[in-house]
CSV table of C-alpha atoms and ligand atoms in Angstrom, one decimal:
chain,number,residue,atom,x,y,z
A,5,UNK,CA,210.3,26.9,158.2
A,6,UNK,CA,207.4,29.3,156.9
A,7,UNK,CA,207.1,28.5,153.2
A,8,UNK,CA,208.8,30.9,150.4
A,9,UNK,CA,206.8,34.5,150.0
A,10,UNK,CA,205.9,34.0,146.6
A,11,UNK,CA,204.2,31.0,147.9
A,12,UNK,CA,202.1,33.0,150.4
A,13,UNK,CA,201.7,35.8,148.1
A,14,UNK,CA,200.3,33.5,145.5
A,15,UNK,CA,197.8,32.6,148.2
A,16,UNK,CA,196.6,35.9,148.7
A,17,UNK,CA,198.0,35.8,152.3
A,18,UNK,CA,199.4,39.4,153.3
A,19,UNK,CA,203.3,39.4,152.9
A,20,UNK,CA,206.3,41.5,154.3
A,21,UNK,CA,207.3,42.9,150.2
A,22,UNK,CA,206.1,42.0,146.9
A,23,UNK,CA,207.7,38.8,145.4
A,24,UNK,CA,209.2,39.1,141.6
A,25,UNK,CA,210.2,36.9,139.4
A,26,UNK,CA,210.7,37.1,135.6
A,27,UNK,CA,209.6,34.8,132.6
A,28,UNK,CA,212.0,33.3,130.7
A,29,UNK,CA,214.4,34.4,133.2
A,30,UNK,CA,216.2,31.6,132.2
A,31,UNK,CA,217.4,31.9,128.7
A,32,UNK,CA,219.3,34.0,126.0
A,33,UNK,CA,219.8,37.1,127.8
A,34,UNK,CA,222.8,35.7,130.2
A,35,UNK,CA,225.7,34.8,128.7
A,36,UNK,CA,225.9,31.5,130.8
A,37,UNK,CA,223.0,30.4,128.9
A,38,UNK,CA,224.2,31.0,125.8
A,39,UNK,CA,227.5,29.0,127.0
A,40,UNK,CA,225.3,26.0,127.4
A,41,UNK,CA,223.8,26.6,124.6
A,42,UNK,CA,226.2,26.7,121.9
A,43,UNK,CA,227.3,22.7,123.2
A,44,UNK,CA,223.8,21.6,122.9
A,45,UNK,CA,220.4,21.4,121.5
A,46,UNK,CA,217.6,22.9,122.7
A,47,UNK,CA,215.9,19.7,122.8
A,48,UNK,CA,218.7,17.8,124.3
A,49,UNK,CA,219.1,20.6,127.3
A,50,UNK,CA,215.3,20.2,128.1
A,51,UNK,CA,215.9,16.3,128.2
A,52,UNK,CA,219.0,16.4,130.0
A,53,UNK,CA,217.9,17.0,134.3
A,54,UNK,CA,221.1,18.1,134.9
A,55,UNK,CA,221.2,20.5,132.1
A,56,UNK,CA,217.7,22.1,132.2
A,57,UNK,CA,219.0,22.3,136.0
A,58,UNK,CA,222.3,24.3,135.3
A,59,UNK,CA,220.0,26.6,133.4
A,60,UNK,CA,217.7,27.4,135.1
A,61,UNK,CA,219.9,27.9,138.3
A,62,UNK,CA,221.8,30.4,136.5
A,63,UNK,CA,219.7,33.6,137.2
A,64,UNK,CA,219.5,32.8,140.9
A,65,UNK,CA,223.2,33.4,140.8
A,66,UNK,CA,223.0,36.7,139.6
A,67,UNK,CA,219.6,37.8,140.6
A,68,UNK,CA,217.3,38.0,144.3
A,69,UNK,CA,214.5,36.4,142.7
A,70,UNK,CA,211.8,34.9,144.8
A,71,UNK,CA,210.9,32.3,142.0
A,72,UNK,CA,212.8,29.5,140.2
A,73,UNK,CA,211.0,28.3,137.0
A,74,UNK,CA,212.5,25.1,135.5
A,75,UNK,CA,214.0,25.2,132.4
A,76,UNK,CA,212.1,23.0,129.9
A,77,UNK,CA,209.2,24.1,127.2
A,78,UNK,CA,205.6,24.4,126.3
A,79,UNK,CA,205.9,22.1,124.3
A,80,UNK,CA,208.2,19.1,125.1
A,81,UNK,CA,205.3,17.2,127.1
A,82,UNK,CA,203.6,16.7,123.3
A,83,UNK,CA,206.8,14.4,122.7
A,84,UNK,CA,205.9,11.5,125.0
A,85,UNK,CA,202.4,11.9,122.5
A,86,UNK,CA,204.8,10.9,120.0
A,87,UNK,CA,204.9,14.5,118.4
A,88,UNK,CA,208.0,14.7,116.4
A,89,UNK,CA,208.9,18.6,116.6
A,90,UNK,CA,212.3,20.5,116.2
A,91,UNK,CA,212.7,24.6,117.6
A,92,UNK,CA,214.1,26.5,114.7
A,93,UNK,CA,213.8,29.2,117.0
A,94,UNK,CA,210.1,28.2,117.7
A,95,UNK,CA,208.5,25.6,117.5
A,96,UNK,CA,208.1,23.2,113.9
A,97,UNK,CA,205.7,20.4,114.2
A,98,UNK,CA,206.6,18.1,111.7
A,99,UNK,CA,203.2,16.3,111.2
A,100,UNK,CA,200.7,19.4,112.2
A,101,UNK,CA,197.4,18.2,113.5
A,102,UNK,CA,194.3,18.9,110.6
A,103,UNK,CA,191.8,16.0,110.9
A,104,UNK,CA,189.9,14.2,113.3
A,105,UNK,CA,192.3,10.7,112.2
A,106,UNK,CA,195.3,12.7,113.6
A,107,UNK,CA,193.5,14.0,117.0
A,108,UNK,CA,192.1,10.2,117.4
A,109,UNK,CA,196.3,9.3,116.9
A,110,UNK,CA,197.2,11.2,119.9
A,111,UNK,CA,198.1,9.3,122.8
A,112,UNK,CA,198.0,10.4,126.1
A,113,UNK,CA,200.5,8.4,128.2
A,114,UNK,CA,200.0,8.0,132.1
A,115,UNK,CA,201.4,10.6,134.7
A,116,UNK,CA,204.4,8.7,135.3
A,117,UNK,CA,205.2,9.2,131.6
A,118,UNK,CA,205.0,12.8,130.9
A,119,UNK,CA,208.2,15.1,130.6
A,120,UNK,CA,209.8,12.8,132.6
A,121,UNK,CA,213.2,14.5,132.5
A,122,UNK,CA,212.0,18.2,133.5
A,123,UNK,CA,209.9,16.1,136.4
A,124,UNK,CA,213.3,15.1,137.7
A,125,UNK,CA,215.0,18.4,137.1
A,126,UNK,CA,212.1,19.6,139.1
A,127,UNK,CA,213.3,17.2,142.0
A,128,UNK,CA,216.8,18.1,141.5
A,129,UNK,CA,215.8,21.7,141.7
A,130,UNK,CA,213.6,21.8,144.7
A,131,UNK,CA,217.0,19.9,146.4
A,132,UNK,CA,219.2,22.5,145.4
A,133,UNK,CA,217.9,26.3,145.7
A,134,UNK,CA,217.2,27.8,148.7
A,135,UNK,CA,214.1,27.2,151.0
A,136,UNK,CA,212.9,30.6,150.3
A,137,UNK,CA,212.7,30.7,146.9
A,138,UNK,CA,210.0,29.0,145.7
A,139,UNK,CA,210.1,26.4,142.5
A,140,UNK,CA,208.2,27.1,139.9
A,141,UNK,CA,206.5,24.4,137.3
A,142,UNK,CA,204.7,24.9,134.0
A,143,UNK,CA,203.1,23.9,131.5
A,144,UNK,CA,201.3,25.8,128.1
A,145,UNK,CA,197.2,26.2,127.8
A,146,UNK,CA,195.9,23.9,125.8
A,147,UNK,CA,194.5,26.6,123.4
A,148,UNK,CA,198.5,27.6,122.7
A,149,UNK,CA,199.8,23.9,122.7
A,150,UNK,CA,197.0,23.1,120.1
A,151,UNK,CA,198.0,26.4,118.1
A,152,UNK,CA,201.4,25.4,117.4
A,153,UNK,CA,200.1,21.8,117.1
A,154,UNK,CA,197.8,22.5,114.1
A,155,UNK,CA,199.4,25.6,112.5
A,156,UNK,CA,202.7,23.1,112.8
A,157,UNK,CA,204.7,26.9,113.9
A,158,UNK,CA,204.3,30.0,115.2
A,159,UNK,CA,202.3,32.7,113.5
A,160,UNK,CA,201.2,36.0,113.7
A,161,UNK,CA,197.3,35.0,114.3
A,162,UNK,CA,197.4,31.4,113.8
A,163,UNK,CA,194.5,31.1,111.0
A,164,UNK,CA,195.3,27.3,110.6
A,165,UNK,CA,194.0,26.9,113.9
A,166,UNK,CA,190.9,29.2,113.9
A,167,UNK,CA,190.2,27.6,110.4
A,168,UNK,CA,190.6,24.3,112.2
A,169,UNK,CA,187.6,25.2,115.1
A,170,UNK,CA,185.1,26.0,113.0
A,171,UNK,CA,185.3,23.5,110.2
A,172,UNK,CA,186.1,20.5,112.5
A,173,UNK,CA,184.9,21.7,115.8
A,174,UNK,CA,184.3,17.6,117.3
A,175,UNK,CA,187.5,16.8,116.7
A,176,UNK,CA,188.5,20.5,117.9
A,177,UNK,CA,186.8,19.6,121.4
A,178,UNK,CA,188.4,16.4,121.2
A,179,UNK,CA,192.1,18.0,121.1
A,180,UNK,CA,191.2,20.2,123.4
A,181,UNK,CA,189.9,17.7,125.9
A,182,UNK,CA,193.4,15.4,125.7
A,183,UNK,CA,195.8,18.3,125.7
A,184,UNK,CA,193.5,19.4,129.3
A,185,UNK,CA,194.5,15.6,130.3
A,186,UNK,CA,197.9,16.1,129.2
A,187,UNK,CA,198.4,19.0,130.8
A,188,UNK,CA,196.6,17.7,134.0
A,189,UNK,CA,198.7,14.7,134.0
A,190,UNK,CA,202.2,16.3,133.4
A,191,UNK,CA,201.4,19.6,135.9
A,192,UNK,CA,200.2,16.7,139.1
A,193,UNK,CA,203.9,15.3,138.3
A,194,UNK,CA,205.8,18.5,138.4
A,195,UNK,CA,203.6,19.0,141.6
A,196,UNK,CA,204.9,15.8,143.2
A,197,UNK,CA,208.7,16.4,142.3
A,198,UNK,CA,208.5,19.7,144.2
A,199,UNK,CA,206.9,22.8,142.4
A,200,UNK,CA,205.0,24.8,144.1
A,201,UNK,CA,203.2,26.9,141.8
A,202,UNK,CA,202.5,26.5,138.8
A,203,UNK,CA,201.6,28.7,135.8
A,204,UNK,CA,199.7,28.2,133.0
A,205,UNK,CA,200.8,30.1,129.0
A,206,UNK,CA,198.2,30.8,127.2
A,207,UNK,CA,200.1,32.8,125.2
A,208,UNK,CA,198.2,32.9,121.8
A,209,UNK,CA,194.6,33.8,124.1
A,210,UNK,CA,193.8,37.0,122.4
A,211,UNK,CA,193.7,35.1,119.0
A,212,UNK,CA,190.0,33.9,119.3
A,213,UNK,CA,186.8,35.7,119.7
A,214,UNK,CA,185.2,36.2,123.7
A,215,UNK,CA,182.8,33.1,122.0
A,216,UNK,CA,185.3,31.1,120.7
A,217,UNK,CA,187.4,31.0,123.3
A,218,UNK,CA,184.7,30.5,125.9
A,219,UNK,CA,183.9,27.3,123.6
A,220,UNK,CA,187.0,25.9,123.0
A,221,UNK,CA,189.6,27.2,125.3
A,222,UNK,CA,188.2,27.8,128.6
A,223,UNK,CA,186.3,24.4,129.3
A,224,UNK,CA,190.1,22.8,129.2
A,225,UNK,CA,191.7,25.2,131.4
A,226,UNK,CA,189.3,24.7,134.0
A,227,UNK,CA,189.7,21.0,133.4
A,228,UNK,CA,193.3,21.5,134.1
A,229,UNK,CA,192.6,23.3,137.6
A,230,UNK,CA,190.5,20.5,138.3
A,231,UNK,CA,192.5,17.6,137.8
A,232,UNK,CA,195.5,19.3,140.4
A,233,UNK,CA,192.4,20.5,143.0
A,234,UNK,CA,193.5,17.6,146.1
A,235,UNK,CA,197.1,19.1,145.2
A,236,UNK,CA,196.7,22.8,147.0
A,237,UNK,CA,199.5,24.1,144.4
A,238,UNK,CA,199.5,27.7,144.0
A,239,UNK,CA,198.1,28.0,140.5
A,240,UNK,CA,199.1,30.8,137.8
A,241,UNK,CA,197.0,31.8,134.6
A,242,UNK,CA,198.9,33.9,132.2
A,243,UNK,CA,196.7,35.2,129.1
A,244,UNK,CA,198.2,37.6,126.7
A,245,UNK,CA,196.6,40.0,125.2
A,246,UNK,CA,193.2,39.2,126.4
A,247,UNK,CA,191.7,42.5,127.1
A,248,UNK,CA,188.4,41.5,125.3
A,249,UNK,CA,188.0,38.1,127.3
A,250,UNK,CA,189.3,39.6,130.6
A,251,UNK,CA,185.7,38.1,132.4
A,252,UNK,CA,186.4,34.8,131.3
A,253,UNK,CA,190.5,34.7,131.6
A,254,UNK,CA,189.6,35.5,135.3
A,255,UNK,CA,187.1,32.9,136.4
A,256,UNK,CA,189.8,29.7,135.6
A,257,UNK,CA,189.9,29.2,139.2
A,258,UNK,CA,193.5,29.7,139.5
A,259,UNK,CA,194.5,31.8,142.5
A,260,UNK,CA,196.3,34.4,140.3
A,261,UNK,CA,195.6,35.8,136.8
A,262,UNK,CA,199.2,36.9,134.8
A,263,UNK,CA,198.9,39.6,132.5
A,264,UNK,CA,200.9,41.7,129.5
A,265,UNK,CA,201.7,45.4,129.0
A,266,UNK,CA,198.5,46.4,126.9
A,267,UNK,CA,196.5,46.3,130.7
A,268,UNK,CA,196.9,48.6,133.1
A,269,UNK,CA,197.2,46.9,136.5
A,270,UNK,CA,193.9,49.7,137.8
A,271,UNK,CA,192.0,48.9,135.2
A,272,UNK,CA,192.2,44.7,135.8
A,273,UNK,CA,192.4,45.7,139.7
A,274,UNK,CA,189.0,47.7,139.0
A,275,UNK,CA,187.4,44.8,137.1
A,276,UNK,CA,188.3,41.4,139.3
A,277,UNK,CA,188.1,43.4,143.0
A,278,UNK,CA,190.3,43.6,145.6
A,279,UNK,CA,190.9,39.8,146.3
A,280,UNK,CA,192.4,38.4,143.0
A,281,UNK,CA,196.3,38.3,143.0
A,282,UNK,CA,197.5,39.7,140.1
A,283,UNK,CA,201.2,39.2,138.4
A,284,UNK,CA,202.8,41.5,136.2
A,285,UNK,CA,203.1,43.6,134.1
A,286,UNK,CA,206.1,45.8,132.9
A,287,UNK,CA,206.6,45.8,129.0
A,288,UNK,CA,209.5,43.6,128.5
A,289,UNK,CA,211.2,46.2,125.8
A,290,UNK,CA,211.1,48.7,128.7
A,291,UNK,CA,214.0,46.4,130.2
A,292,UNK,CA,215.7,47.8,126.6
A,293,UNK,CA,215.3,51.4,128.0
A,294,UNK,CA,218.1,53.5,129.8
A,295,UNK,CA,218.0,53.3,133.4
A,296,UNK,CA,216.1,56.2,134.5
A,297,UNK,CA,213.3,54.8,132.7
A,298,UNK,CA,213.1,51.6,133.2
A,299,UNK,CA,213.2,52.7,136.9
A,300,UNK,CA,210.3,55.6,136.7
A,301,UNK,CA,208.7,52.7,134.5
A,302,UNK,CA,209.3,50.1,137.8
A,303,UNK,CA,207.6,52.9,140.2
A,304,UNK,CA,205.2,53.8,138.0
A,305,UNK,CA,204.1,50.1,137.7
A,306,UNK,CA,204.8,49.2,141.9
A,307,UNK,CA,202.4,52.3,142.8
A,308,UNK,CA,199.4,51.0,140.4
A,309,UNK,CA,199.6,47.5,142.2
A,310,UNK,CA,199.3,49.5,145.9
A,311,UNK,CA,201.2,47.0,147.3
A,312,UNK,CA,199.5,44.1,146.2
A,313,UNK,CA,197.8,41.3,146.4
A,314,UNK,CA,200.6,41.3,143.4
A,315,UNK,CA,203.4,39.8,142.0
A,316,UNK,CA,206.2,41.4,140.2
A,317,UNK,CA,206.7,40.1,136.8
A,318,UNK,CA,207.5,41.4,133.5
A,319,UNK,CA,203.9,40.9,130.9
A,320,UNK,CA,205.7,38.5,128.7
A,321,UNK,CA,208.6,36.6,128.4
A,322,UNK,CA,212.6,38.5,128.6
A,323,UNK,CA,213.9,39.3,125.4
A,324,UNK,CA,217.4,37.9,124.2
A,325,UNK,CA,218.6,41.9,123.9
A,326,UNK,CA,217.9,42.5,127.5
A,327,UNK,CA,220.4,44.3,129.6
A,328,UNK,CA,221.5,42.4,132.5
A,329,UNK,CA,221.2,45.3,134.8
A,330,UNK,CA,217.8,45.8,133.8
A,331,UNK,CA,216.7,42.7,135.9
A,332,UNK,CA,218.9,44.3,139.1
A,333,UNK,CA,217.2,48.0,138.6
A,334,UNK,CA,213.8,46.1,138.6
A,335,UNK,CA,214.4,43.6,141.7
A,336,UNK,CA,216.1,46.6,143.5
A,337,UNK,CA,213.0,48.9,142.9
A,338,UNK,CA,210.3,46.4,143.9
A,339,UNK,CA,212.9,45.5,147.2
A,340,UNK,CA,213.0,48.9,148.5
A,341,UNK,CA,209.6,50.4,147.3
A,342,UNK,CA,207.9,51.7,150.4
A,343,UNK,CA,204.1,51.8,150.2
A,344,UNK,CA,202.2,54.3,152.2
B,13,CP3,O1,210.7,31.0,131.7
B,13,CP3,C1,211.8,30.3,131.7
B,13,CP3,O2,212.9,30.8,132.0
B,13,CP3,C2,211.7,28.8,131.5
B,13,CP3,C3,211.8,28.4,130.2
B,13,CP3,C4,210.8,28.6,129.1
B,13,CP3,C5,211.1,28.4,127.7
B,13,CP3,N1,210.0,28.4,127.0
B,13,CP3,C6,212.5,28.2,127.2
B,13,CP3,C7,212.8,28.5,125.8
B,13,CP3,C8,209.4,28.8,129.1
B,13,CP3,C9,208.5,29.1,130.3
B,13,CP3,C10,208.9,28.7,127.8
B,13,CP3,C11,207.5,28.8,127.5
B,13,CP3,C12,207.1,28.9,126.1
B,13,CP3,N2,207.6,28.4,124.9
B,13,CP3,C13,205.9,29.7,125.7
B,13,CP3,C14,205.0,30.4,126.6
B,13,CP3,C15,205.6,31.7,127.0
B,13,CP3,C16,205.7,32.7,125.9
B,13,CP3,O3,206.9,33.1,125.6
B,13,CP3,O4,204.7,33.1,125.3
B,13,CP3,C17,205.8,29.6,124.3
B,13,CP3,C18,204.8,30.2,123.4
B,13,CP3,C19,206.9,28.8,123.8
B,13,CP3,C20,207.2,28.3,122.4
B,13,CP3,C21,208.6,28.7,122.0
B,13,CP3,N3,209.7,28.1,122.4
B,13,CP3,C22,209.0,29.8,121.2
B,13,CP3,C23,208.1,30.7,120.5
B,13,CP3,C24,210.4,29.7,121.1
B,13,CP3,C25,211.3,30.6,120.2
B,13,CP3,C26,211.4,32.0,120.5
B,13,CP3,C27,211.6,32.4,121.9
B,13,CP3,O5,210.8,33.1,122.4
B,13,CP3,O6,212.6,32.0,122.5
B,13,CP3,C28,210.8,28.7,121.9
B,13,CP3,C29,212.2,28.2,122.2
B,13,CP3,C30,212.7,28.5,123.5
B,13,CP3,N4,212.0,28.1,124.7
B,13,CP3,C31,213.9,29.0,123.9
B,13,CP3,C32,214.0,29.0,125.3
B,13,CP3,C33,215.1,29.4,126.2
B,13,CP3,C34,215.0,29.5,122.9
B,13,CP3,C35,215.8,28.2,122.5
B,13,CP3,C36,217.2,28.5,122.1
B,13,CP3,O7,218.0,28.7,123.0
B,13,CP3,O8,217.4,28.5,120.9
């Protein structure tokens, strides 16, 4: 049995059609979700296997995607740190991270102990979709875990946390350096439960400076890389908005860089060669638009990646208003999309 195309397309390997899957493709936008949903916590979904397994077999009923994500969070790894944190949509950290003391708190348990129950939905998953589509893990950057974990919620720019760097930047390497071990830890699991490629969110990149994040953020997502390295997982880096640190974004050593909208697939084509796989990039509002747009969008997007090495993807995650048939258009266009 020849492993699942995105697998190989992941790898760089030259495959029959582009693969596509969707962020958050398992969420608020099907109705079955929201089903789920309305009996149970967030929280208690993502700690539930069979649950967070439900979920995120739902779009594979609908939809011919060549990926399965799991169903879980960014940041429900940060609980077996003893983070206490509640999702009010986003994430609320109820003691937020400001001194050294509270980095020095945080304990890193062993492999074995890290989002254990989206580990075993993992196994549970890899049992129950087909062969050819492949299962995706994940996990967040440590520069977007350590945003919500010192700004204690979302933000617009997350000024808690740059604040943080610069007047604390030991204990700021320090934080950085156990959420890479986390991260390390928790991704090696999901590895040996079944995923075969996993992707990295640093969603929150484009909030630091080229230096900054060169000094802070990169170092751990290279340590990440490093700790799965005797695994051979197909690895995914997804940085939003990072057109200013597009040279460093691309030398993680993962095997394919994810990007947003704001990039057009030339111009990162034109700066990381012909070799990098790339995944993206359609605006996820344009899967808001009527259908002959969203499909002249689809084409427009399919000819800029000249048939790869690519994989189809929207640039961030689906959003709760999206049309269902938006995600059929999308998969249909990239299906029969001929390349000459
Ligand atoms: O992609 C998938 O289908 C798998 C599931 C998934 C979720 N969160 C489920 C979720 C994934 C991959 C994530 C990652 C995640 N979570 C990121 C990185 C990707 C990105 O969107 O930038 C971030 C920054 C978070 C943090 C987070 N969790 C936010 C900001 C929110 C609230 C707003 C939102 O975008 O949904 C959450 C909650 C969350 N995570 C929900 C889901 C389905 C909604 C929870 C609900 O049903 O109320």
């Amino acid at each position: 049995m020849s492993e699942p195309l995105l697998v190989r397309a992941a790898r760089g390997e030259s495959v029959e059609r582009l693969p596509v899957w969707f962020m958050r493709q398992a969420g608020r936008f099907l109705p079955e979700y929201r089903e789920v949903r309305s009996k149970h916590s967030f929280l208690e979904m993502c700690a539930t296997p069979e649950l967070a397994l439900e979920v995120s077999l739902q779009p594979l009923r609908r939809f011919e995607l060549d990926g399965s994500i799991i169903f879980s969070d960014i940041m429900t790894p940060l609980l077996a740190c003893g983070v206490e944190m509640d999702f009010a949509p986003g994430p609320v950290i109820a003691k937020p991270i400001r001194t050294m003391a509270d980095v020095q708190a945080l304990e890193i348990p062993d492999e074995g102990h890290i989002g254990v129950p989206t580990v075993q939905a993992i196994r549970m998953l890899r049992q129950a979709v087909d062969p050819k589509v492949a299962v995706i893990g994940f996990a967040g950057a440590p520069l977007t875990l350590a945003a919500y974990l010192v700004e204690g919620r979302g933000g617009k720019d997350f000024s808690a946390l740059r604040a943080f760097l610069y007047a604390e930047p030991e204990a700021a390497h320090l934080l950085f350096n156990k959420l890479a071990v986390l991260t390390g830890r928790y991704l090696r699991a999901q590895v040996a439960a079944g995923a075969q490629m996993v992707q990295l969110f640093d969603s929150w990149a484009g909030i630091l400076s080229a230096d900054t994040y060169r000094t802070f953020a990169l170092p751990a997502v290279k340590k990440v890389w490093s700790m799965l390295e005797s695994t051979h997982v197909s690895k995914v880096f997804f940085a939003q908005a990072s057109a200013h640190l597009l040279p460093l974004v691309t030398s993680t050593e993962a095997c394919v860089f994810g990007f947003d909208w704001r990039l057009s697939i030339d111009e990162v084509r034109a700066q990381v060669g012909p070799n990098m796989v790339l995944q993206g990039n359609l605006d996820p509002a344009m899967l808001r638009a009527p259908e002959p747009v969203l499909r002249a969008a689809t084409r427009a997007m399919l000819k800029q990646t000249r048939g790869g090495p690519h994989i189809v993807n929207v640039g961030h995650g689906l959003q709760p208003e999206t049309p269902i048939d938006s995600l059929h258009v999308v998969i249909d266009e990239v299906r029969s999309h001929v390349f000459f």
